[in-house]
Tab-separated table of N, CA and C and ligand atoms in Angstrom:
chain	number	residue	atom	x	y	z
J	1	MET	N	180.135	-81.925	-56.113
J	1	MET	CA	179.181	-83.000	-56.992
J	1	MET	C	180.349	-82.206	-58.039
J	2	LYS	N	180.332	-83.571	-59.135
J	2	LYS	CA	181.346	-83.680	-60.128
J	2	LYS	C	179.834	-83.031	-61.529
J	3	VAL	N	180.175	-82.585	-62.396
J	3	VAL	CA	179.880	-82.662	-63.627
J	3	VAL	C	180.031	-82.767	-65.035
J	4	LEU	N	178.950	-83.286	-65.678
J	4	LEU	CA	179.811	-83.312	-67.092
J	4	LEU	C	179.399	-82.684	-67.812
J	5	ILE	N	179.550	-82.005	-68.655
J	5	ILE	CA	178.967	-80.593	-69.079
J	5	ILE	C	179.506	-81.340	-71.011
J	6	ALA	N	177.932	-82.263	-71.679
J	6	ALA	CA	177.758	-82.293	-72.737
J	6	ALA	C	177.509	-81.045	-73.803
J	7	CYS	N	178.429	-80.928	-74.986
J	7	CYS	CA	178.176	-79.866	-75.598
J	7	CYS	C	177.871	-79.794	-77.354
J	8	TYR	N	177.162	-79.523	-78.309
J	8	TYR	CA	177.143	-79.667	-79.485
J	8	TYR	C	176.997	-77.923	-80.362
J	9	SER	N	177.798	-77.654	-80.707
J	9	SER	CA	177.454	-76.331	-80.761
J	9	SER	C	178.281	-76.866	-81.549
J	10	TYR	N	177.013	-75.630	-83.770
J	10	TYR	CA	177.468	-75.780	-84.691
J	10	TYR	C	178.530	-74.823	-84.895
J	11	GLY	N	178.370	-73.410	-84.331
J	11	GLY	CA	178.128	-71.781	-85.087
J	11	GLY	C	179.288	-71.150	-83.468
J	12	GLY	N	179.389	-71.675	-82.417
J	12	GLY	CA	180.419	-71.185	-81.374
J	12	GLY	C	179.775	-70.599	-80.489
J	13	ASN	N	177.978	-70.451	-80.832
J	13	ASN	CA	177.022	-69.857	-79.482
J	13	ASN	C	177.239	-70.528	-78.460
J	14	THR	N	176.683	-72.105	-78.330
J	14	THR	CA	176.397	-72.428	-77.441
J	14	THR	C	177.351	-72.932	-76.301
J	15	LEU	N	178.928	-73.645	-77.029
J	15	LEU	CA	179.863	-73.240	-76.278
J	15	LEU	C	180.181	-72.508	-75.622
J	16	LYS	N	179.970	-71.235	-76.507
J	16	LYS	CA	180.549	-69.835	-74.973
J	16	LYS	C	180.528	-69.652	-74.152
J	17	VAL	N	178.766	-70.338	-74.081
J	17	VAL	CA	177.545	-70.220	-72.856
J	17	VAL	C	178.260	-71.930	-71.914
J	18	ALA	N	178.336	-73.053	-72.343
J	18	ALA	CA	178.786	-73.910	-71.793
J	18	ALA	C	179.804	-73.618	-70.775
J	19	GLU	N	181.087	-72.553	-71.760
J	19	GLU	CA	182.492	-72.531	-71.448
J	19	GLU	C	182.027	-71.832	-69.983
J	20	GLU	N	181.380	-70.607	-70.192
J	20	GLU	CA	181.463	-69.788	-68.799
J	20	GLU	C	180.385	-71.092	-67.711
J	21	LEU	N	179.142	-71.755	-68.344
J	21	LEU	CA	178.769	-72.549	-66.893
J	21	LEU	C	180.296	-73.259	-66.251
J	22	LYS	N	180.856	-73.515	-67.514
J	22	LYS	CA	182.089	-74.950	-66.353
J	22	LYS	C	182.577	-73.834	-65.522
J	23	LYS	N	182.845	-72.671	-65.884
J	23	LYS	CA	183.747	-71.842	-65.072
J	23	LYS	C	182.886	-72.169	-63.776
J	24	ASN	N	181.562	-71.726	-63.660
J	24	ASN	CA	180.796	-71.984	-62.733
J	24	ASN	C	181.186	-73.689	-61.358
J	25	LEU	N	181.402	-74.101	-61.880
J	25	LEU	CA	181.094	-75.366	-62.016
J	25	LEU	C	182.259	-76.248	-61.434
J	26	ASP	N	182.320	-77.305	-61.175
J	26	ASP	CA	183.637	-78.210	-61.178
J	26	ASP	C	182.857	-79.878	-62.063
J	27	GLY	N	183.744	-79.481	-63.205
J	27	GLY	CA	184.013	-80.551	-64.306
J	27	GLY	C	184.238	-80.003	-65.157
J	28	ASP	N	183.299	-81.423	-66.106
J	28	ASP	CA	184.857	-81.664	-67.408
J	28	ASP	C	183.383	-81.029	-68.793
J	29	LEU	N	184.221	-80.876	-69.895
J	29	LEU	CA	183.059	-80.384	-70.700
J	29	LEU	C	183.946	-81.254	-71.853
J	30	THR	N	182.696	-82.106	-72.581
J	30	THR	CA	183.323	-83.157	-73.557
J	30	THR	C	182.468	-81.943	-74.633
J	31	LYS	N	182.951	-82.323	-75.933
J	31	LYS	CA	182.132	-81.696	-77.292
J	31	LYS	C	181.380	-83.086	-78.229
J	32	ILE	N	180.655	-82.701	-78.100
J	32	ILE	CA	179.863	-83.917	-79.552
J	32	ILE	C	179.768	-82.898	-80.849
J	33	GLU	N	180.025	-83.982	-81.999
J	33	GLU	CA	180.718	-83.306	-82.773
J	33	GLU	C	180.264	-84.711	-84.090
J	34	PRO	N	179.015	-83.976	-85.128
J	34	PRO	CA	179.157	-85.110	-86.195
J	34	PRO	C	180.456	-85.315	-86.878
J	35	VAL	N	179.958	-87.127	-87.329
J	35	VAL	CA	180.693	-87.787	-88.319
J	35	VAL	C	180.809	-86.106	-89.405
J	36	LYS	N	179.459	-86.763	-90.243
J	36	LYS	CA	179.899	-85.448	-90.827
J	36	LYS	C	178.902	-83.856	-91.418
J	37	ASP	N	179.237	-83.056	-91.658
J	37	ASP	CA	178.184	-81.718	-91.697
J	37	ASP	C	177.203	-82.069	-92.554
J	38	ARG	N	175.711	-81.733	-92.453
J	38	ARG	CA	174.673	-81.612	-93.637
J	38	ARG	C	174.635	-80.215	-93.115
J	39	PHE	N	174.014	-80.159	-94.546
J	39	PHE	CA	173.370	-78.726	-95.621
J	39	PHE	C	172.847	-78.549	-94.629
J	40	TYR	N	172.458	-76.947	-94.606
J	40	TYR	CA	171.410	-76.454	-93.908
J	40	TYR	C	170.186	-77.021	-93.598
J	41	LEU	N	169.249	-77.220	-94.328
J	41	LEU	CA	167.795	-77.517	-94.789
J	41	LEU	C	167.904	-79.178	-94.431
J	42	LEU	N	169.383	-80.085	-94.430
J	42	LEU	CA	168.986	-81.010	-94.103
J	42	LEU	C	169.640	-80.964	-92.404
J	43	LYS	N	170.173	-80.275	-91.706
J	43	LYS	CA	169.988	-80.147	-90.468
J	43	LYS	C	168.779	-80.187	-89.731
J	44	GLY	N	168.068	-79.498	-90.074
J	44	GLY	CA	166.536	-79.222	-89.443
J	44	GLY	C	166.025	-80.391	-89.684
J	45	TRP	N	166.244	-79.752	-91.328
J	45	TRP	CA	165.063	-81.947	-91.464
J	45	TRP	C	165.146	-82.485	-90.555
J	46	GLY	N	166.643	-82.899	-90.448
J	46	GLY	CA	167.315	-84.110	-89.204
J	46	GLY	C	166.602	-84.409	-88.200
J	47	ALA	N	166.577	-82.665	-87.517
J	47	ALA	CA	166.598	-82.487	-86.453
J	47	ALA	C	164.701	-82.780	-86.208
J	48	LEU	N	164.670	-82.295	-87.139
J	48	LEU	CA	163.167	-82.174	-87.000
J	48	LEU	C	162.430	-83.106	-87.271
J	49	ARG	N	162.621	-84.460	-87.793
J	49	ARG	CA	162.625	-85.813	-87.469
J	49	ARG	C	163.133	-86.190	-86.290
J	50	GLU	N	163.563	-86.004	-85.475
J	50	GLU	CA	164.129	-86.616	-84.829
J	50	GLU	C	164.786	-87.363	-84.798
J	51	GLN	N	165.433	-87.225	-85.893
J	51	GLN	CA	166.448	-89.148	-86.515
J	51	GLN	C	167.655	-88.183	-85.620
J	52	ARG	N	168.895	-89.381	-86.171
J	52	ARG	CA	169.964	-89.882	-85.442
J	52	ARG	C	171.288	-89.519	-86.388
J	53	ALA	N	172.656	-89.425	-86.306
J	53	ALA	CA	173.414	-88.617	-87.157
J	53	ALA	C	174.579	-88.532	-86.316
J	54	ALA	N	175.687	-89.937	-86.930
J	54	ALA	CA	177.086	-90.609	-85.794
J	54	ALA	C	177.790	-89.479	-85.473
J	55	ILE	N	178.235	-89.550	-84.220
J	55	ILE	CA	178.573	-88.693	-83.802
J	55	ILE	C	180.527	-89.099	-83.824
J	56	LYS	N	181.335	-88.256	-83.123
J	56	LYS	CA	183.091	-88.460	-83.087
J	56	LYS	C	182.654	-89.052	-81.824
J	57	PRO	N	184.171	-90.119	-81.279
J	57	PRO	CA	184.297	-90.547	-80.234
J	57	PRO	C	184.069	-88.805	-79.158
J	58	CYS	N	183.246	-89.074	-77.559
J	58	CYS	CA	183.295	-88.063	-76.821
J	58	CYS	C	183.457	-89.367	-75.670
J	59	THR	N	182.880	-88.199	-74.143
J	59	THR	CA	182.647	-88.621	-73.510
J	59	THR	C	180.984	-89.715	-73.450
J	60	THR	N	181.463	-90.160	-72.953
J	60	THR	CA	178.954	-90.722	-72.289
J	60	THR	C	178.963	-92.031	-71.552
J	61	ASP	N	180.179	-91.884	-71.105
J	61	ASP	CA	180.172	-92.925	-69.597
J	61	ASP	C	180.019	-91.873	-68.420
J	62	MET	N	179.094	-91.963	-67.566
J	62	MET	CA	179.084	-90.950	-66.919
J	62	MET	C	179.396	-91.712	-65.470
J	63	SER	N	179.929	-92.831	-65.378
J	63	SER	CA	180.390	-93.579	-63.800
J	63	SER	C	181.631	-92.741	-62.601
J	64	ASP	N	182.111	-91.263	-63.799
J	64	ASP	CA	182.601	-90.488	-62.984
J	64	ASP	C	181.684	-89.327	-62.369
J	65	TYR	N	181.045	-89.120	-62.715
J	65	TYR	CA	179.719	-88.047	-62.601
J	65	TYR	C	178.279	-88.372	-61.846
J	66	ASP	N	178.794	-86.500	-61.253
J	66	ASP	CA	177.018	-86.835	-59.940
J	66	ASP	C	176.034	-86.309	-60.677
J	67	ALA	N	176.788	-85.408	-62.526
J	67	ALA	CA	175.551	-84.243	-63.018
J	67	ALA	C	175.692	-84.879	-64.518
J	68	LEU	N	174.978	-84.342	-64.705
J	68	LEU	CA	175.187	-84.205	-66.745
J	68	LEU	C	174.315	-83.373	-67.072
J	69	VAL	N	175.457	-81.523	-67.479
J	69	VAL	CA	174.493	-80.909	-67.556
J	69	VAL	C	174.616	-81.030	-70.041
J	70	VAL	N	173.275	-81.127	-70.182
J	70	VAL	CA	173.587	-81.585	-71.933
J	70	VAL	C	173.156	-80.097	-72.505
J	71	CYS	N	173.587	-79.335	-73.793
J	71	CYS	CA	173.500	-78.460	-73.662
J	71	CYS	C	173.825	-78.200	-76.131
J	72	CYS	N	172.571	-77.629	-76.407
J	72	CYS	CA	172.912	-77.864	-77.628
J	72	CYS	C	172.211	-76.579	-78.657
J	73	PRO	N	172.001	-75.994	-79.950
J	73	PRO	CA	171.518	-75.208	-80.481
J	73	PRO	C	170.160	-75.830	-80.653
J	74	VAL	N	168.889	-74.323	-80.864
J	74	VAL	CA	167.845	-75.236	-82.011
J	74	VAL	C	168.248	-75.190	-83.141
J	75	TRP	N	167.202	-76.307	-83.207
J	75	TRP	CA	167.569	-77.125	-84.661
J	75	TRP	C	166.143	-77.229	-85.110
J	76	ALA	N	165.495	-75.769	-85.757
J	76	ALA	CA	163.492	-76.533	-85.873
J	76	ALA	C	162.773	-76.718	-84.956
J	77	GLY	N	163.140	-76.088	-83.720
J	77	GLY	CA	162.587	-76.078	-82.643
J	77	GLY	C	163.169	-77.325	-81.523
J	78	LYS	N	163.899	-77.787	-82.542
J	78	LYS	CA	164.174	-79.360	-81.912
J	78	LYS	C	165.987	-79.905	-81.242
J	79	SER	N	165.860	-80.588	-81.309
J	79	SER	CA	167.932	-80.543	-80.682
J	79	SER	C	168.368	-81.372	-82.150
J	80	PRO	N	169.573	-80.687	-82.108
J	80	PRO	CA	169.778	-81.695	-83.488
J	80	PRO	C	170.508	-83.614	-83.485
J	81	ALA	N	170.533	-83.414	-84.577
J	81	ALA	CA	170.350	-85.074	-85.250
J	81	ALA	C	171.853	-85.996	-83.761
J	82	GLY	N	172.516	-85.009	-84.122
J	82	GLY	CA	173.826	-86.135	-83.446
J	82	GLY	C	173.716	-85.943	-81.933
J	83	LEU	N	173.492	-84.631	-81.757
J	83	LEU	CA	172.805	-84.737	-80.074
J	83	LEU	C	171.855	-86.001	-79.437
J	84	ASN	N	170.614	-85.865	-79.776
J	84	ASN	CA	169.933	-87.338	-80.245
J	84	ASN	C	170.280	-88.896	-80.114
J	85	GLN	N	171.445	-89.271	-81.077
J	85	GLN	CA	172.338	-90.008	-81.154
J	85	GLN	C	173.563	-89.997	-79.823
J	86	TYR	N	173.610	-88.711	-79.116
J	86	TYR	CA	174.564	-88.785	-77.599
J	86	TYR	C	173.795	-89.620	-76.688
J	87	LEU	N	172.546	-89.171	-76.540
J	87	LEU	CA	172.281	-89.241	-75.982
J	87	LEU	C	171.606	-90.669	-75.796
J	88	ASP	N	170.837	-91.467	-76.779
J	88	ASP	CA	171.626	-92.725	-76.637
J	88	ASP	C	172.873	-93.708	-76.651
J	89	GLU	N	173.502	-92.999	-76.760
J	89	GLU	CA	174.894	-93.606	-75.986
J	89	GLU	C	175.362	-93.541	-75.014
J	90	LEU	N	174.949	-92.792	-74.121
J	90	LEU	CA	174.971	-92.282	-73.298
J	90	LEU	C	175.745	-93.527	-72.163
J	91	GLN	N	175.695	-93.834	-70.993
J	91	GLN	CA	175.302	-94.998	-70.047
J	91	GLN	C	175.834	-94.578	-68.469
J	92	ASN	N	175.484	-95.580	-67.719
J	92	ASN	CA	175.740	-95.823	-66.322
J	92	ASN	C	174.909	-93.756	-66.113
J	93	VAL	N	173.449	-94.066	-66.242
J	93	VAL	CA	173.111	-92.653	-66.279
J	93	VAL	C	172.269	-92.423	-65.079
J	94	GLU	N	171.861	-93.615	-64.224
J	94	GLU	CA	170.758	-93.635	-63.951
J	94	GLU	C	170.543	-93.773	-61.994
J	95	GLY	N	170.293	-92.431	-61.835
J	95	GLY	CA	170.404	-92.082	-60.489
J	95	GLY	C	171.110	-90.966	-60.645
J	96	LYS	N	171.521	-89.507	-61.823
J	96	LYS	CA	172.542	-89.074	-61.633
J	96	LYS	C	171.824	-87.609	-61.864
J	97	LYS	N	172.433	-86.563	-61.672
J	97	LYS	CA	171.312	-85.447	-61.821
J	97	LYS	C	171.486	-84.653	-63.372
J	98	LEU	N	170.309	-84.304	-63.574
J	98	LEU	CA	170.556	-83.717	-64.840
J	98	LEU	C	169.881	-82.697	-65.725
J	99	GLY	N	171.016	-81.739	-65.955
J	99	GLY	CA	170.640	-80.438	-66.627
J	99	GLY	C	170.134	-80.125	-68.080
J	100	ALA	N	169.584	-79.283	-68.784
J	100	ALA	CA	169.535	-78.887	-70.051
J	100	ALA	C	169.723	-77.369	-70.048
J	101	PHE	N	170.181	-76.758	-71.512
J	101	PHE	CA	170.334	-75.778	-71.968
J	101	PHE	C	170.832	-75.597	-73.469
J	102	VAL	N	169.827	-74.538	-74.068
J	102	VAL	CA	169.625	-74.298	-75.536
J	102	VAL	C	170.116	-73.057	-75.912
J	103	THR	N	170.599	-72.990	-77.174
J	103	THR	CA	171.405	-71.839	-77.059
J	103	THR	C	170.129	-71.515	-78.991
J	104	MET	N	169.206	-70.469	-78.591
J	104	MET	CA	168.862	-70.272	-79.824
J	104	MET	C	168.581	-68.722	-80.719
J	105	GLY	N	168.175	-68.842	-81.962
J	105	GLY	CA	168.651	-67.785	-82.367
J	105	GLY	C	167.312	-67.165	-82.693
J	106	GLY	N	165.972	-67.111	-81.897
J	106	GLY	CA	164.976	-66.102	-81.093
J	106	GLY	C	164.560	-66.713	-80.169
J	107	ASN	N	163.619	-66.719	-79.948
J	107	ASN	CA	162.866	-66.741	-78.698
J	107	ASN	C	161.826	-67.242	-78.265
J	108	GLY	N	161.311	-68.158	-79.305
J	108	GLY	CA	160.370	-68.909	-79.476
J	108	GLY	C	159.791	-69.980	-78.727
J	109	ASN	N	158.737	-70.865	-79.207
J	109	ASN	CA	158.869	-72.560	-77.688
J	109	ASN	C	160.055	-73.076	-79.004
J	110	GLN	N	159.923	-74.011	-77.850
J	110	GLN	CA	161.624	-74.720	-77.854
J	110	GLN	C	161.147	-76.373	-77.721
J	111	LYS	N	160.936	-77.309	-78.341
J	111	LYS	CA	161.413	-79.180	-77.880
J	111	LYS	C	162.592	-79.754	-77.986
J	112	ALA	N	163.752	-78.782	-76.823
J	112	ALA	CA	164.904	-79.521	-77.045
J	112	ALA	C	164.704	-80.120	-75.879
J	113	THR	N	164.470	-78.897	-74.944
J	113	THR	CA	164.945	-79.177	-74.273
J	113	THR	C	163.882	-80.636	-73.407
J	114	ILE	N	163.137	-80.113	-74.090
J	114	ILE	CA	161.864	-81.208	-73.852
J	114	ILE	C	162.012	-82.811	-74.020
J	115	GLN	N	163.117	-83.231	-74.785
J	115	GLN	CA	163.302	-84.008	-75.365
J	115	GLN	C	164.511	-84.718	-75.043
J	116	ILE	N	165.248	-84.115	-74.584
J	116	ILE	CA	166.316	-84.595	-73.868
J	116	ILE	C	166.370	-85.083	-72.328
J	117	ARG	N	165.405	-83.963	-71.706
J	117	ARG	CA	163.859	-84.302	-70.466
J	117	ARG	C	163.836	-85.713	-70.197
J	118	GLU	N	163.205	-85.994	-71.553
J	118	GLU	CA	162.444	-86.860	-71.883
J	118	GLU	C	162.874	-88.175	-71.690
J	119	ALA	N	163.886	-88.449	-73.179
J	119	ALA	CA	164.951	-89.512	-73.227
J	119	ALA	C	165.822	-89.707	-71.260
J	120	LEU	N	166.152	-88.905	-71.209
J	120	LEU	CA	166.857	-89.226	-69.949
J	120	LEU	C	165.877	-89.392	-68.514
J	121	ALA	N	164.874	-89.079	-68.135
J	121	ALA	CA	164.156	-89.087	-67.701
J	121	ALA	C	163.834	-90.461	-66.890
J	122	GLU	N	163.316	-90.629	-69.024
J	122	GLU	CA	163.674	-92.092	-68.893
J	122	GLU	C	164.429	-93.335	-68.301
J	123	ARG	N	165.713	-93.353	-68.992
J	123	ARG	CA	166.589	-93.652	-67.373
J	123	ARG	C	167.289	-93.710	-65.960
J	124	GLY	N	166.386	-92.758	-65.742
J	124	GLY	CA	166.275	-93.144	-64.304
J	124	GLY	C	166.821	-91.857	-63.613
J	125	MET	N	167.590	-90.669	-64.547
J	125	MET	CA	168.372	-89.065	-64.376
J	125	MET	C	166.671	-87.932	-63.808
J	126	GLU	N	167.089	-87.522	-62.672
J	126	GLU	CA	167.069	-87.076	-61.835
J	126	GLU	C	166.769	-85.308	-62.430
J	127	PHE	N	165.887	-84.669	-63.057
J	127	PHE	CA	165.799	-83.259	-64.117
J	127	PHE	C	166.330	-82.448	-62.447
J	128	LEU	N	167.142	-81.551	-62.785
J	128	LEU	CA	167.216	-80.574	-61.929
J	128	LEU	C	166.636	-78.981	-62.436
J	129	GLY	N	166.846	-79.018	-63.307
J	129	GLY	CA	166.927	-77.796	-64.552
J	129	GLY	C	167.241	-77.535	-66.024
J	130	GLN	N	166.724	-76.133	-66.117
J	130	GLN	CA	167.121	-75.811	-67.662
J	130	GLN	C	167.078	-74.642	-67.990
J	131	MET	N	167.758	-74.150	-69.770
J	131	MET	CA	167.592	-72.519	-69.492
J	131	MET	C	167.426	-72.109	-71.139
J	132	LYS	N	167.136	-71.506	-71.279
J	132	LYS	CA	167.840	-71.216	-72.794
J	132	LYS	C	167.837	-69.819	-73.517
J	133	ILE	N	168.754	-69.579	-74.052
J	133	ILE	CA	169.584	-68.669	-74.180
J	133	ILE	C	169.352	-68.438	-75.539
J	134	SER	N	168.217	-66.844	-75.425
J	134	SER	CA	167.710	-65.942	-76.534
J	134	SER	C	169.128	-65.952	-77.728
J	135	GLY	N	168.825	-65.390	-78.693
J	135	GLY	CA	169.551	-64.380	-80.211
J	135	GLY	C	169.780	-63.524	-78.967
J	136	LYS	N	168.473	-62.706	-78.512
J	136	LYS	CA	168.754	-60.991	-78.256
J	136	LYS	C	169.573	-61.119	-77.287
J	137	ASP	N	169.690	-62.608	-76.310
J	137	ASP	CA	170.558	-62.780	-75.236
J	137	ASP	C	172.524	-63.015	-75.322
J	138	LEU	N	172.199	-64.103	-76.275
J	138	LEU	CA	173.766	-63.809	-77.105
J	138	LEU	C	174.417	-62.332	-77.211
J	139	LYS	N	173.237	-61.636	-78.873
J	139	LYS	CA	173.891	-60.520	-78.544
J	139	LYS	C	174.563	-59.842	-77.365
J	140	SER	N	173.356	-59.377	-76.802
J	140	SER	CA	173.908	-58.571	-75.960
J	140	SER	C	175.311	-59.423	-74.631
J	141	GLY	N	175.511	-60.518	-74.963
J	141	GLY	CA	176.710	-61.100	-73.727
J	141	GLY	C	175.863	-61.136	-72.696
J	142	ASN	N	174.805	-60.678	-72.324
J	142	ASN	CA	173.926	-61.029	-71.161
J	142	ASN	C	173.208	-61.935	-70.439
J	143	TYR	N	174.018	-63.382	-70.679
J	143	TYR	CA	173.517	-64.551	-70.533
J	143	TYR	C	174.257	-64.573	-68.881
J	144	ASN	N	175.476	-64.302	-68.120
J	144	ASN	CA	176.169	-64.373	-67.171
J	144	ASN	C	175.266	-64.816	-65.988
J	145	GLU	N	174.995	-64.059	-65.916
J	145	GLU	CA	173.459	-64.186	-64.481
J	145	GLU	C	172.836	-65.696	-64.161
J	146	MET	N	172.321	-65.640	-65.222
J	146	MET	CA	171.388	-67.263	-65.912
J	146	MET	C	172.046	-67.708	-65.865
J	147	VAL	N	173.018	-67.728	-65.677
J	147	VAL	CA	174.756	-68.771	-66.042
J	147	VAL	C	174.185	-69.463	-64.441
J	148	GLU	N	175.385	-68.169	-63.909
J	148	GLU	CA	175.368	-68.446	-62.238
J	148	GLU	C	173.833	-68.879	-61.592
J	149	THR	N	172.491	-68.527	-61.919
J	149	THR	CA	171.587	-69.366	-61.117
J	149	THR	C	171.851	-70.685	-61.901
J	150	PHE	N	171.445	-71.149	-62.922
J	150	PHE	CA	171.948	-72.483	-63.354
J	150	PHE	C	172.318	-73.367	-62.487
J	151	ALA	N	173.608	-72.603	-62.724
J	151	ALA	CA	175.317	-73.482	-62.087
J	151	ALA	C	174.614	-73.326	-60.568
J	152	LYS	N	173.942	-72.396	-59.729
J	152	LYS	CA	173.499	-72.607	-58.748
J	152	LYS	C	172.236	-73.414	-58.586
J	153	LYS	N	171.726	-74.136	-59.301
J	153	LYS	CA	171.021	-75.638	-58.948
J	153	LYS	C	171.637	-76.957	-58.434
J	154	PHE	N	173.093	-77.116	-59.435
J	154	PHE	CA	173.535	-78.317	-59.212
J	154	PHE	C	174.697	-77.555	-58.043
J	155	GLN	N	175.343	-76.758	-57.811
J	155	GLN	CA	175.813	-76.818	-56.647
J	155	GLN	C	175.151	-76.964	-55.397
J	156	ASP	N	174.419	-76.628	-55.814
J	156	ASP	CA	172.907	-77.094	-53.546
J	156	ASP	C	172.426	-78.358	-53.665
J	157	ALA	N	172.245	-78.912	-54.791
J	157	ALA	CA	171.954	-80.702	-54.734
J	157	ALA	C	173.038	-81.371	-53.634
O	1	LIG	C1	169.477	-75.807	-89.487
O	1	LIG	C2	169.781	-74.161	-88.453
O	1	LIG	C3	168.221	-74.726	-87.854
O	1	LIG	C4	167.406	-73.275	-86.408
O	1	LIG	N1	166.083	-73.493	-86.995
O	1	LIG	C5	165.648	-72.277	-84.956
O	1	LIG	C6	164.444	-72.427	-84.449
O	1	LIG	O1	164.161	-73.218	-84.530
O	1	LIG	N2	164.434	-71.390	-84.127
O	1	LIG	C7	165.553	-70.598	-83.174
O	1	LIG	O2	164.963	-69.935	-82.881
O	1	LIG	N3	166.558	-70.411	-83.887
O	1	LIG	C8	167.607	-71.408	-84.405
O	1	LIG	N4	168.395	-71.672	-85.237
O	1	LIG	C9	169.097	-70.568	-84.844
O	1	LIG	C10	170.126	-71.116	-84.154
O	1	LIG	O3	169.412	-72.283	-82.963
O	1	LIG	C11	171.577	-70.387	-82.797
O	1	LIG	O4	172.170	-69.638	-83.689
O	1	LIG	C12	172.038	-71.302	-81.835
O	1	LIG	O5	172.641	-70.434	-81.092
O	1	LIG	C13	173.433	-71.329	-82.741
O	1	LIG	O6	173.946	-72.421	-81.905
O	1	LIG	P1	175.251	-72.381	-81.932
O	1	LIG	O7	176.592	-71.371	-82.497
O	1	LIG	O8	175.844	-73.631	-80.643
O	1	LIG	O9	175.478	-73.759	-82.912
O	1	LIG	C14	168.726	-72.724	-86.287
O	1	LIG	C15	169.782	-72.613	-86.958
O	1	LIG	C16	170.351	-74.002	-87.292
O	1	LIG	C17	172.011	-73.638	-88.240
């Protein structure tokens, strides 16, 4: 199964986990980057209001892939505006498998994985699973097992 890992990462935490995941899967990694950086409060506000923000060109066409893993940091409990834009720009997703993971500073409730799942289930993707890496997990570097378990869902599908 060929997997596209689409990663939004501002500070590098999510990218680190995405790179670990890539070691466990046959696939490619594409980076989702906003055209413009926003101030901290505007990042949070944009996420909270489920806004969109322009992104640089990256892989959005799923034709060559069987599955997609979308990953991002949690901002104000939700997904970054640039990530929302990426979901809108995705093409040829129908019938493909989907996974999502987030990294976050805390370990509380978050809506980002739900947003990803709902937006893409509506477009015919089949959700295989999700993962949340907390600030504590990131600090201890103790997430390899979680990543392996998550990857297995795609290896077995
Ligand atoms: C604008 C902004 C809002 C954030 N909001 C939350 C939040 O609501 N809950 C949380 O646990 N962490 C929050 N964080 C922390 C990030 O989710 C966390 O540090 C994440 O691992 C960063 O990933 P990255 O390095 O890939 O950008 C926020 C960080 C930023 C910059």
